[in-house]
Short mmCIF file of C-alpha atoms in Angstrom, two decimals:
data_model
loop_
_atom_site.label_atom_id
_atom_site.label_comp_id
_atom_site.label_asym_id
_atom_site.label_seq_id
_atom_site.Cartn_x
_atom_site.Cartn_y
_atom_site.Cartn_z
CA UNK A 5 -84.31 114.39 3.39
CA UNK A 6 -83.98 110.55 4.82
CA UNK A 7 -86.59 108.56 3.47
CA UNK A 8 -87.81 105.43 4.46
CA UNK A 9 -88.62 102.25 3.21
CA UNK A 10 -90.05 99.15 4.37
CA UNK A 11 -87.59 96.35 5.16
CA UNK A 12 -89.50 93.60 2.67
CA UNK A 13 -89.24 95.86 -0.33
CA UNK A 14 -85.47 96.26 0.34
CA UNK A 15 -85.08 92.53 0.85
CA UNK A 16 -87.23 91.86 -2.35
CA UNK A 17 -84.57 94.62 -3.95
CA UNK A 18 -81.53 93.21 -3.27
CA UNK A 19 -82.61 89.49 -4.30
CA UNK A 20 -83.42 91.18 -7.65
CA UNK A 21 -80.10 92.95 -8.05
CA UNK A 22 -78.42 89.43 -7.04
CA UNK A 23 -80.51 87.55 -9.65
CA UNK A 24 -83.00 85.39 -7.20
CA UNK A 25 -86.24 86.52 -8.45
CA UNK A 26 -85.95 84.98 -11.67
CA UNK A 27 -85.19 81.87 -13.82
CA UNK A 28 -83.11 83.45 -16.28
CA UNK A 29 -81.79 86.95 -14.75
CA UNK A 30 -78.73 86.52 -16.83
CA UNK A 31 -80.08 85.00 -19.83
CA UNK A 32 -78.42 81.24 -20.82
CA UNK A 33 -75.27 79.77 -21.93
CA UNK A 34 -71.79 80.62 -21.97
CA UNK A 35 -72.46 84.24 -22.72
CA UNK A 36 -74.68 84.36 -19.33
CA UNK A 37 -71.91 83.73 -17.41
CA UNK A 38 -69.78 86.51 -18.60
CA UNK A 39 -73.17 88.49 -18.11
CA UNK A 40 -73.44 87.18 -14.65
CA UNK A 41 -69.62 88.26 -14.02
CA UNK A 42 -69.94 91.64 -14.95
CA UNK A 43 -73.01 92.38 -13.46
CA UNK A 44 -72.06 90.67 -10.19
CA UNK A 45 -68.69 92.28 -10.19
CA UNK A 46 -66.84 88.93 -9.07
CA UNK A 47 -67.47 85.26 -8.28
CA UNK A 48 -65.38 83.75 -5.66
CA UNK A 49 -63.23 80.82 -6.25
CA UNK A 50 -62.86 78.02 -3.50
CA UNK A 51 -60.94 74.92 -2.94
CA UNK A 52 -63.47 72.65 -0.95
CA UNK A 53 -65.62 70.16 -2.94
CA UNK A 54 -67.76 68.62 -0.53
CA UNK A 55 -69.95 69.56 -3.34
CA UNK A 56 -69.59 71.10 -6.82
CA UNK A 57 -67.18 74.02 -6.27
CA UNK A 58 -68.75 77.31 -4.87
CA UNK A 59 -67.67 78.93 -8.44
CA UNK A 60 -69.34 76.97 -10.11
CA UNK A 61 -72.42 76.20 -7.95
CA UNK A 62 -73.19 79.95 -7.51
CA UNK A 63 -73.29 80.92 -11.13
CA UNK A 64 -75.49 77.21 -11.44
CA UNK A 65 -77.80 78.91 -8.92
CA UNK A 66 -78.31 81.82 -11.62
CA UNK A 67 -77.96 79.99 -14.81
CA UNK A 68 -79.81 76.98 -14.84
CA UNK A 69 -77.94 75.65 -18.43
CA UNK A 70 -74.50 76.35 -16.50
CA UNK A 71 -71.65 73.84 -17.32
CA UNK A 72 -68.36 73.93 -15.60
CA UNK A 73 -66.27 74.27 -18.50
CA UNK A 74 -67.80 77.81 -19.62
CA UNK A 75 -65.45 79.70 -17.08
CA UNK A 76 -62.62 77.76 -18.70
CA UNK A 77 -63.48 78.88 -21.94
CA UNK A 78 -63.88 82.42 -20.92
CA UNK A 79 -60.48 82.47 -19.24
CA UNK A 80 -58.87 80.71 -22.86
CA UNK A 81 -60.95 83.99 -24.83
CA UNK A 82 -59.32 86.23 -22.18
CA UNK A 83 -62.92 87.61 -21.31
CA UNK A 84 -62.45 86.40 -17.58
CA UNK A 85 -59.47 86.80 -15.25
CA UNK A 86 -58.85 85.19 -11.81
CA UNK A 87 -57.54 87.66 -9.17
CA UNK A 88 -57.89 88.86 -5.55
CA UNK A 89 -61.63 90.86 -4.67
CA UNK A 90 -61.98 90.27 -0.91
CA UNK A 91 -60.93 86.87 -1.53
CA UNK A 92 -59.94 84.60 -4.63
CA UNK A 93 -61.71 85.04 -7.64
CA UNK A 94 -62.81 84.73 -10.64
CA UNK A 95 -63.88 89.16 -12.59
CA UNK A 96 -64.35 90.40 -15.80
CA UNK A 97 -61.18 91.53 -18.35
CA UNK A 98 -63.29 94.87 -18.26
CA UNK A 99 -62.55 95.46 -14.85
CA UNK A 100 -58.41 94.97 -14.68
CA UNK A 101 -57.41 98.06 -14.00
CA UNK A 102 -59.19 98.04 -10.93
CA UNK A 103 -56.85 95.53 -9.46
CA UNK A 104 -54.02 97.13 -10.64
CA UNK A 105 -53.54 99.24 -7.06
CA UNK A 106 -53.22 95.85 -5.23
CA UNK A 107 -50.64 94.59 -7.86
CA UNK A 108 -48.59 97.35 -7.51
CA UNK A 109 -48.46 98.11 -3.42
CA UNK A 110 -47.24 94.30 -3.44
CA UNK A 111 -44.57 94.52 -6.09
CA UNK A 112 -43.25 97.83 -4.19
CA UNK A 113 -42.92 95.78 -1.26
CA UNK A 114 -45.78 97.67 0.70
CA UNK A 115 -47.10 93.93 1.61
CA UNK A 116 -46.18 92.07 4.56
CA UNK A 117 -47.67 88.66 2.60
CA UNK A 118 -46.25 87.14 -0.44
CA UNK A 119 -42.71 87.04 0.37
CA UNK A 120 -40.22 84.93 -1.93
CA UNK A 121 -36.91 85.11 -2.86
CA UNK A 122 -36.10 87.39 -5.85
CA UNK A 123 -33.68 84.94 -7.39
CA UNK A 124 -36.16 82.14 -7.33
CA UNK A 125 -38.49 84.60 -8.88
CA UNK A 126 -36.41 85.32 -11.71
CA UNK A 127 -35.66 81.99 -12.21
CA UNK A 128 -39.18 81.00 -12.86
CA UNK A 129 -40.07 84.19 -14.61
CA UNK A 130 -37.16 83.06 -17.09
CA UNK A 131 -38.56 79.60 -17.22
CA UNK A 132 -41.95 80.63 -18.50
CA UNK A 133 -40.96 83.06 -21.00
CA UNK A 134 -38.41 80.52 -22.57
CA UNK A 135 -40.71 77.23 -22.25
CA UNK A 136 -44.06 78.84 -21.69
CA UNK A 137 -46.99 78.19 -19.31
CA UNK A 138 -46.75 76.63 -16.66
CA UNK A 139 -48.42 74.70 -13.43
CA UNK A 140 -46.59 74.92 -10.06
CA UNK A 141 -46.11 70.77 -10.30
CA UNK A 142 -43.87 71.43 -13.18
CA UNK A 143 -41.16 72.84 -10.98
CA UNK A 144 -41.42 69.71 -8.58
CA UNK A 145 -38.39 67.80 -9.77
CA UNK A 146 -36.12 70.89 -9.89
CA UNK A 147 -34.83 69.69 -6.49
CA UNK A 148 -33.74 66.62 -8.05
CA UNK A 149 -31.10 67.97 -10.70
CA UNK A 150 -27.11 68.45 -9.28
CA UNK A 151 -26.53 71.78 -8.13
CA UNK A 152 -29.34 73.27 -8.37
CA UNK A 153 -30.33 74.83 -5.07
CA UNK A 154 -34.13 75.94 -5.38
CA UNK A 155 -36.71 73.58 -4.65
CA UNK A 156 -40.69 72.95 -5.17
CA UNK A 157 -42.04 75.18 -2.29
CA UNK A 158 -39.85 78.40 -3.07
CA UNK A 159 -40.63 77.88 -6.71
CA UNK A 160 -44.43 78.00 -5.21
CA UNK A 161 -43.85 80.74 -3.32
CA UNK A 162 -42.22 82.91 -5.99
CA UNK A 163 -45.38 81.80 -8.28
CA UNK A 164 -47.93 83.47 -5.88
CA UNK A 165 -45.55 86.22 -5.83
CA UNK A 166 -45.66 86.80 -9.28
CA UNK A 167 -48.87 86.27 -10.19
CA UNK A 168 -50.19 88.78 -6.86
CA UNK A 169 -47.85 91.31 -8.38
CA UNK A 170 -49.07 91.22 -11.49
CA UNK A 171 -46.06 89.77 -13.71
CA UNK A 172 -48.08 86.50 -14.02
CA UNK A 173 -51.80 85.51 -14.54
CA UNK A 174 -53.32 82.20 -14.68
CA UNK A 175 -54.39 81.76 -18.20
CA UNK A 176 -55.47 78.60 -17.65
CA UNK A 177 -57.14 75.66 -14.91
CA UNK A 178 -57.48 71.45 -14.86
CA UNK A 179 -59.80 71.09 -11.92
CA UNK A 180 -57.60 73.61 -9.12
CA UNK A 181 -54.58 73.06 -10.62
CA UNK A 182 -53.59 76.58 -12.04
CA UNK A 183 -51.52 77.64 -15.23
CA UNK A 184 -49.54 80.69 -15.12
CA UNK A 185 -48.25 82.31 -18.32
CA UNK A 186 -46.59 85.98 -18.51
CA UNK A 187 -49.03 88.76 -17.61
CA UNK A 188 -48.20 89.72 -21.46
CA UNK A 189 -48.93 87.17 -23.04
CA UNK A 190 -52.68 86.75 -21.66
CA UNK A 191 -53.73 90.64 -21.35
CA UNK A 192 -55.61 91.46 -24.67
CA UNK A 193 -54.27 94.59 -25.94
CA UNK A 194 -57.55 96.23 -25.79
CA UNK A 195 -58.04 96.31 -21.89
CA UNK A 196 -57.36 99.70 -19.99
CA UNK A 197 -53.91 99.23 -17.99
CA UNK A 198 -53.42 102.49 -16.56
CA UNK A 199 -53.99 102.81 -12.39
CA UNK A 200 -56.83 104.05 -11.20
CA UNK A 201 -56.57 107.32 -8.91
CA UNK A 202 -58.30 106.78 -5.36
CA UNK A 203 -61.43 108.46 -6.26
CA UNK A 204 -61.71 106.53 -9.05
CA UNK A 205 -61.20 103.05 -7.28
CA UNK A 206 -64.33 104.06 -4.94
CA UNK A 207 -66.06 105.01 -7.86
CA UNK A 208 -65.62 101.15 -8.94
CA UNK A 209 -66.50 99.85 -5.15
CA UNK A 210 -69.20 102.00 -4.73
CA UNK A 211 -71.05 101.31 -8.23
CA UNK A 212 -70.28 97.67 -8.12
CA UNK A 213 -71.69 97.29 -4.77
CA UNK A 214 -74.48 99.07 -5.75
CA UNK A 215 -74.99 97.12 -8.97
CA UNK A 216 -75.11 93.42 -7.88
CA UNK A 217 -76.99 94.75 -4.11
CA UNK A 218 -79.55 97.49 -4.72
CA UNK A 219 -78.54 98.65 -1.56
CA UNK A 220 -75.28 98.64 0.24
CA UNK A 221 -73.24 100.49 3.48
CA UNK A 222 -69.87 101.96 3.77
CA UNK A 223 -68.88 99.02 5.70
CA UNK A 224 -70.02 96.58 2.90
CA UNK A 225 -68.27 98.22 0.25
CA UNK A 226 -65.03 98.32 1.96
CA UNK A 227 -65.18 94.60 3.12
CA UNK A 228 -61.77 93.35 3.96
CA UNK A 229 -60.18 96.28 2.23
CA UNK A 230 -57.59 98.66 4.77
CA UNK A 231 -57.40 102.45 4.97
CA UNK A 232 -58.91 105.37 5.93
CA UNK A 233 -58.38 107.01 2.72
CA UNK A 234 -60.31 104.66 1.12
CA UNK A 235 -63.23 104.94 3.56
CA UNK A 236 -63.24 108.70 2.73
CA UNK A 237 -63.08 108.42 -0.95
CA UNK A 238 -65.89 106.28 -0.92
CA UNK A 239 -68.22 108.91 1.61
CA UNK A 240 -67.07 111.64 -1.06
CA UNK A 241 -68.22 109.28 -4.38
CA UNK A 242 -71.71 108.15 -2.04
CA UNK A 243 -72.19 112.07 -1.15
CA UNK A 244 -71.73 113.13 -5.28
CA UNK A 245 -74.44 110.30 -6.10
CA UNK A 246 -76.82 111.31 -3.13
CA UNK A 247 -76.43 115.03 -4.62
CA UNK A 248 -76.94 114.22 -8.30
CA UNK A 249 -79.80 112.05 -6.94
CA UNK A 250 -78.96 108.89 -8.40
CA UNK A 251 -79.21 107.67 -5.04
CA UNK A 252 -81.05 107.50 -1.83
CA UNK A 253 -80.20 107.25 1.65
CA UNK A 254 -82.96 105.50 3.20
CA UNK A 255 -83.93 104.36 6.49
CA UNK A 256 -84.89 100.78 7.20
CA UNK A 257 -87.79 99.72 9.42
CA UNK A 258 -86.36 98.69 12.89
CA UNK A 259 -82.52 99.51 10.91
CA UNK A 260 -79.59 101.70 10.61
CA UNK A 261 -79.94 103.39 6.94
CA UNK A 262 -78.51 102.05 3.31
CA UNK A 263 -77.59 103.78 0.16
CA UNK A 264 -79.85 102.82 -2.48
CA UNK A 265 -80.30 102.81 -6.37
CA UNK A 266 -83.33 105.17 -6.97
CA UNK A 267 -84.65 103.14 -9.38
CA UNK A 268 -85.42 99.75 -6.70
CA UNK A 269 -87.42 102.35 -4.83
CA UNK A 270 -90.51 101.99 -6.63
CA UNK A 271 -89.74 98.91 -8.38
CA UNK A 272 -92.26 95.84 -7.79
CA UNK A 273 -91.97 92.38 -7.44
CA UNK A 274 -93.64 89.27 -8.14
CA UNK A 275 -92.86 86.75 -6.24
CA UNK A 276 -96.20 84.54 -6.87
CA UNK A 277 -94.17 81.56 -7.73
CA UNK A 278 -91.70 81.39 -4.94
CA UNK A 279 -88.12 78.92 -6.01
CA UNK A 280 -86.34 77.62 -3.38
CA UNK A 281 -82.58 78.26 -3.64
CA UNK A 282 -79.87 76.51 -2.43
CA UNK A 283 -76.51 78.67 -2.31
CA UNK A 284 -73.15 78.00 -1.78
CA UNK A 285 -71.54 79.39 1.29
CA UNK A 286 -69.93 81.86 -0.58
CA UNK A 287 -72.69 82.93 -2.55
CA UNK A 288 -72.29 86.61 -3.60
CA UNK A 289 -75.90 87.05 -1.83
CA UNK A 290 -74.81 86.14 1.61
CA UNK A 291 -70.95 86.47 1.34
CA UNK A 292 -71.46 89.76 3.80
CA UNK A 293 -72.77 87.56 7.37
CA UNK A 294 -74.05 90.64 9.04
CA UNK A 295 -75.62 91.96 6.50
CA UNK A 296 -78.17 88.79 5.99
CA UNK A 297 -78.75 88.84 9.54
CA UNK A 298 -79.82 92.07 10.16
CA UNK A 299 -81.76 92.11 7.15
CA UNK A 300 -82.91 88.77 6.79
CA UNK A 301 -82.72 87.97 10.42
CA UNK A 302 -80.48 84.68 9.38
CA UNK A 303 -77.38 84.13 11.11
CA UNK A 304 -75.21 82.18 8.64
CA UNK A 305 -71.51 80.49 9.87
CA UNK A 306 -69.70 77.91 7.65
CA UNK A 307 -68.62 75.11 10.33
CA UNK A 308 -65.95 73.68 8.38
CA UNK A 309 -63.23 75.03 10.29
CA UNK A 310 -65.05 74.43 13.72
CA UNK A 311 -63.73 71.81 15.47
CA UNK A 312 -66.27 69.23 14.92
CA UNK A 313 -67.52 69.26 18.77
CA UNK A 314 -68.74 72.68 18.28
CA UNK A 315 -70.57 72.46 15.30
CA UNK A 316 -74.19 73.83 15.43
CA UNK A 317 -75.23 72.44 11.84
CA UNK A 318 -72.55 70.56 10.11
CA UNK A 319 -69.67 70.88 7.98
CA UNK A 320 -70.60 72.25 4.69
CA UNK A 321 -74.19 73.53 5.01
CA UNK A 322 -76.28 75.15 1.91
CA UNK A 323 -78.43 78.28 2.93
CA UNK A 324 -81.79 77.53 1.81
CA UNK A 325 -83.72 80.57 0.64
CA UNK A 326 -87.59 80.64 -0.42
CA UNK A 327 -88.94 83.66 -2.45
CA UNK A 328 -87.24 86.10 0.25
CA UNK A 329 -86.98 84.26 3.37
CA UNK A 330 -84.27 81.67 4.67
CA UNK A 331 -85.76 78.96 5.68
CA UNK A 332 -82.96 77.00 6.87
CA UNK A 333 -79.54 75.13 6.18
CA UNK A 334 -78.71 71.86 4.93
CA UNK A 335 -75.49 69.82 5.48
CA UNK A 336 -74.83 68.46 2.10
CA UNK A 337 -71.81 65.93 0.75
CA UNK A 338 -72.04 64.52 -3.24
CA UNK A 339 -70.65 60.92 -2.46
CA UNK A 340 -69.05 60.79 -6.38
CA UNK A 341 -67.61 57.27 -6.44
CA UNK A 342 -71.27 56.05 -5.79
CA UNK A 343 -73.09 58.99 -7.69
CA UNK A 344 -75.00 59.93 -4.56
CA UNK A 345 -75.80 63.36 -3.14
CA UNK A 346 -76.36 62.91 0.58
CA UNK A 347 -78.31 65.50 2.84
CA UNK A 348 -76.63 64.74 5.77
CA UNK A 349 -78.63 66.72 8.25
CA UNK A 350 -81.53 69.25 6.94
CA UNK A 351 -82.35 71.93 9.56
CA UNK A 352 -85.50 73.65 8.91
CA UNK A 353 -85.26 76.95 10.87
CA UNK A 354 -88.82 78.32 9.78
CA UNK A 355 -91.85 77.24 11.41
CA UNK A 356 -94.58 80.23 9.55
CA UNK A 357 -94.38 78.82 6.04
CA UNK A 358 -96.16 75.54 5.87
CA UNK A 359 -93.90 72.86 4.55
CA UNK A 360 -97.04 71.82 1.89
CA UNK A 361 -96.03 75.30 0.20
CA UNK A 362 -92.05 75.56 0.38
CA UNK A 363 -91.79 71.13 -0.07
CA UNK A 364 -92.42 71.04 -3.65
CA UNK A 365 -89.85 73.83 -4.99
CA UNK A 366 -87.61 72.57 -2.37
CA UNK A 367 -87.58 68.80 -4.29
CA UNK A 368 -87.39 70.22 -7.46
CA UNK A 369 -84.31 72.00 -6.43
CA UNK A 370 -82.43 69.35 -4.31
CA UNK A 371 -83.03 67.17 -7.68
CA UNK A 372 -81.21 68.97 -9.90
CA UNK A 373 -78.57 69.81 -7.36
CA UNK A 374 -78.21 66.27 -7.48
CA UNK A 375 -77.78 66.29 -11.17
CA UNK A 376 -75.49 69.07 -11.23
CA UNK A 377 -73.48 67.22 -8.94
CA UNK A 378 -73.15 63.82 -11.01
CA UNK A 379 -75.53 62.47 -8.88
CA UNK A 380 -77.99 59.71 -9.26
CA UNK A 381 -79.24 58.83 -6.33
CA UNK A 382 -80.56 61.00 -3.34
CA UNK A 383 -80.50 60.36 0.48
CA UNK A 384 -81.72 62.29 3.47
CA UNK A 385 -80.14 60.97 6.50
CA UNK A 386 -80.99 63.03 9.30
CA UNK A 387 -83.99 66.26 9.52
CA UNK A 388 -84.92 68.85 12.05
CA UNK A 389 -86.99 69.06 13.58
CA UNK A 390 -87.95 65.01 12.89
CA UNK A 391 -91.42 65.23 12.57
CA UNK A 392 -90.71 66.22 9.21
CA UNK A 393 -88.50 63.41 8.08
CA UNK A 394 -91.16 61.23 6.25
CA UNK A 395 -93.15 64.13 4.70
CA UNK A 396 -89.61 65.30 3.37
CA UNK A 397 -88.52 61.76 2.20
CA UNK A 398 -91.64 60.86 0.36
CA UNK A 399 -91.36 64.54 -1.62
CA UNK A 400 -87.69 63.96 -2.23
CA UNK A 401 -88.32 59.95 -3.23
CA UNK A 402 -91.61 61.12 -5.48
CA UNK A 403 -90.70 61.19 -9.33
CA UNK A 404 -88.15 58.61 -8.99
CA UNK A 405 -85.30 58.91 -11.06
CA UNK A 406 -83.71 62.37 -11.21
CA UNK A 407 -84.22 64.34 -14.17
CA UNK A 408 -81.29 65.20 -16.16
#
């Protein structure tokens, strides 16, 4: 039978399973993030740096010790790979062979993206396994030798190629410059390469989804991923776990109905000392748009690529979540040259929760945010609604220098 469960416990759930209930969810250091990776199932990469990159600012959000240079150093132990989830991203070795099917339907030519010209491809294939890695820059003054026809951009083109296929992998980064090195040279001999069937693929979707949610829908686990058979497998591996009752289907006050882990159901949470966090766009926890609005009634859009007359909010705005509500957005840009984080416009979308109780954590956060950014300065230009902009200034302006 359906059984039902009250929409705050299943928020309180899933904020668990993401690790924003607690300091430390993944414990510290280097070794966190790899803990973070597997448990999470992926962290997406992305180019914009308005502010630290969202890589690296969502496993900050869940590692408070994070540096930037641990993901490096995972990728250089071969721990870590970077490959394709829904979008870029960063996964754990352990999880290759789940990738594999995408590798494979583009090298058969089943793909429609990706295209480059075979000969370029061997030509750069040959390259790296005479002269070793290499960074797509290297093959910018090819165009420049007598009679030699290939150029920068198909030499680009033939890179993505190869790495999407799976002959290459990027064993290496500077910043978003990538290094690509045969796919042989940078698997560990250890890790599983043999394809996963279909079942077994929405075995992986299913418990992943499961793992780093608490709760999660059909349509959530096949996010950006095509095919009915796929869709099916994944009813057929939700069905098993419903019968073997290590799950529940349950139905959400005022909502349609979730699959969730058994053991969230009874689970309790303290959430006495409510953090404010401040996630990246493309935080794991709200990388699914519907999802946080129908649960968390927040309706989250990065503006970025709205034309600037149509922006709501701003550019590059932060979610800003307190103990298990989203309490608004803030527009934020880290001005580097002058070592100053700017909050260009704060929009405080919550009117219940007194600012006296959600201020405080909100400083203390926005500081080291600051910090994490190379900051060393702070300025709030612009707050809504405006009645709040002193209150807000004097918190942030309180302490002086930020902590480091």
């Amino acid at each position: 039978m359906e059984k039902k469960l009250a929409l705050e416990h299943l928020k309180l759930a899933t904020l668990d399973s993401q690790g924003l209930t607690q300091n430390t969810p993944f414990g510290t250091g280097k070794e966190a993030v790899l803990h973070a990776l597997e448990h999470l199932g992926y962290i997406q990469i992305d180019t914009l740096s308005m502010v630290e990159r969202a890589h690296h600012h969502t496993l900050w959000t869940r590692i408070p010790d994070f540096k930037t240079d641990y993901l490096d150093k995972l990728v250089e132990e071969r721990k870590v790979f970077e490959y394709w989830f829904h979008a870029a991203s960063y996964l754990p070795m352990q999880d290759f062979r789940y990738v594999l099917p995408q590798m494979l339907t583009i090298k058969r030519g089943e793909s429609r993206y990706y295209n480059a010209d075979p000969k370029v491809m061997q030509y750069v294939t040959d390259i790296i396994r005479n002269e070793g890695p290499k960074r797509a820059r290297d093959f910018e003054n090819e165009s420049h030798k007598t009679g030699i026809w290939w150029n920068w951009k198909p030499a680009k083109l033939a890179l993505e190629r190869l790495f999407m296929q799976g002959d290459l992998m990027i064993s290496g980064r500077s910043g978003m410059q990538k290094t690509y090195d045969l796919a042989e040279r940078v698997l560990p001999s250890s890790v599983n390469t043999t394809e996963p069937t279909p079942h077994e693929l929405a075995e992986y979707l299913v418990t992943t989804n499961l793992r780093a949610y608490g709760f999660t829908t059909v349509k959530q686990i096949t996010h950006l991923r095509n095919g009915n058979d796929l869709k099916k497998n994944v009813n057929e591996v939700l069905q098993t776990m419903l019968e073997e009752d290590r799950i529940s289907k349950v139905k959400v006050d005022g909502g349609n109905s979730v699959f969730v882990q058994n053991n969230l159901l009874e689970k309790t949470f303290d959430l006495t000392d409510s953090k404010v966090w401040l996630l990246s766009p493309f935080d794991n926890s709200i990388i699914h748009r519907d999802r946080i609005r129908q649960f968390f009634d927040f309706d989250f859009r990065l503006e970025c690529y709205t034309p600037k007359e149509k922006r709501q909010y701003g550019y590059f705005c932060l979610p800003i979540l307190f103990g298990d509500q989203f309490i608004g957005r803030v527009d934020c840009k880290a001005h580097r040259k002058e070592k100053k984080l700017e909050l260009i416009h704060l929009h405080i979308e919550n009117h219940t929760i007194a600012p006296e109780v959600w201020l405080p954590p909100f400083a203390e956060t926005v500081k080291r945010f600051a910090v994490f950014n190379g900051c060393e300065s702070l300025v709030l230009t612009k707050v809504s609604p405006s009645k709040l902009g002193s209150m807000i200034k004097k918190a942030l302006s309180s302490g002086s220098k930020l902590k480091k």
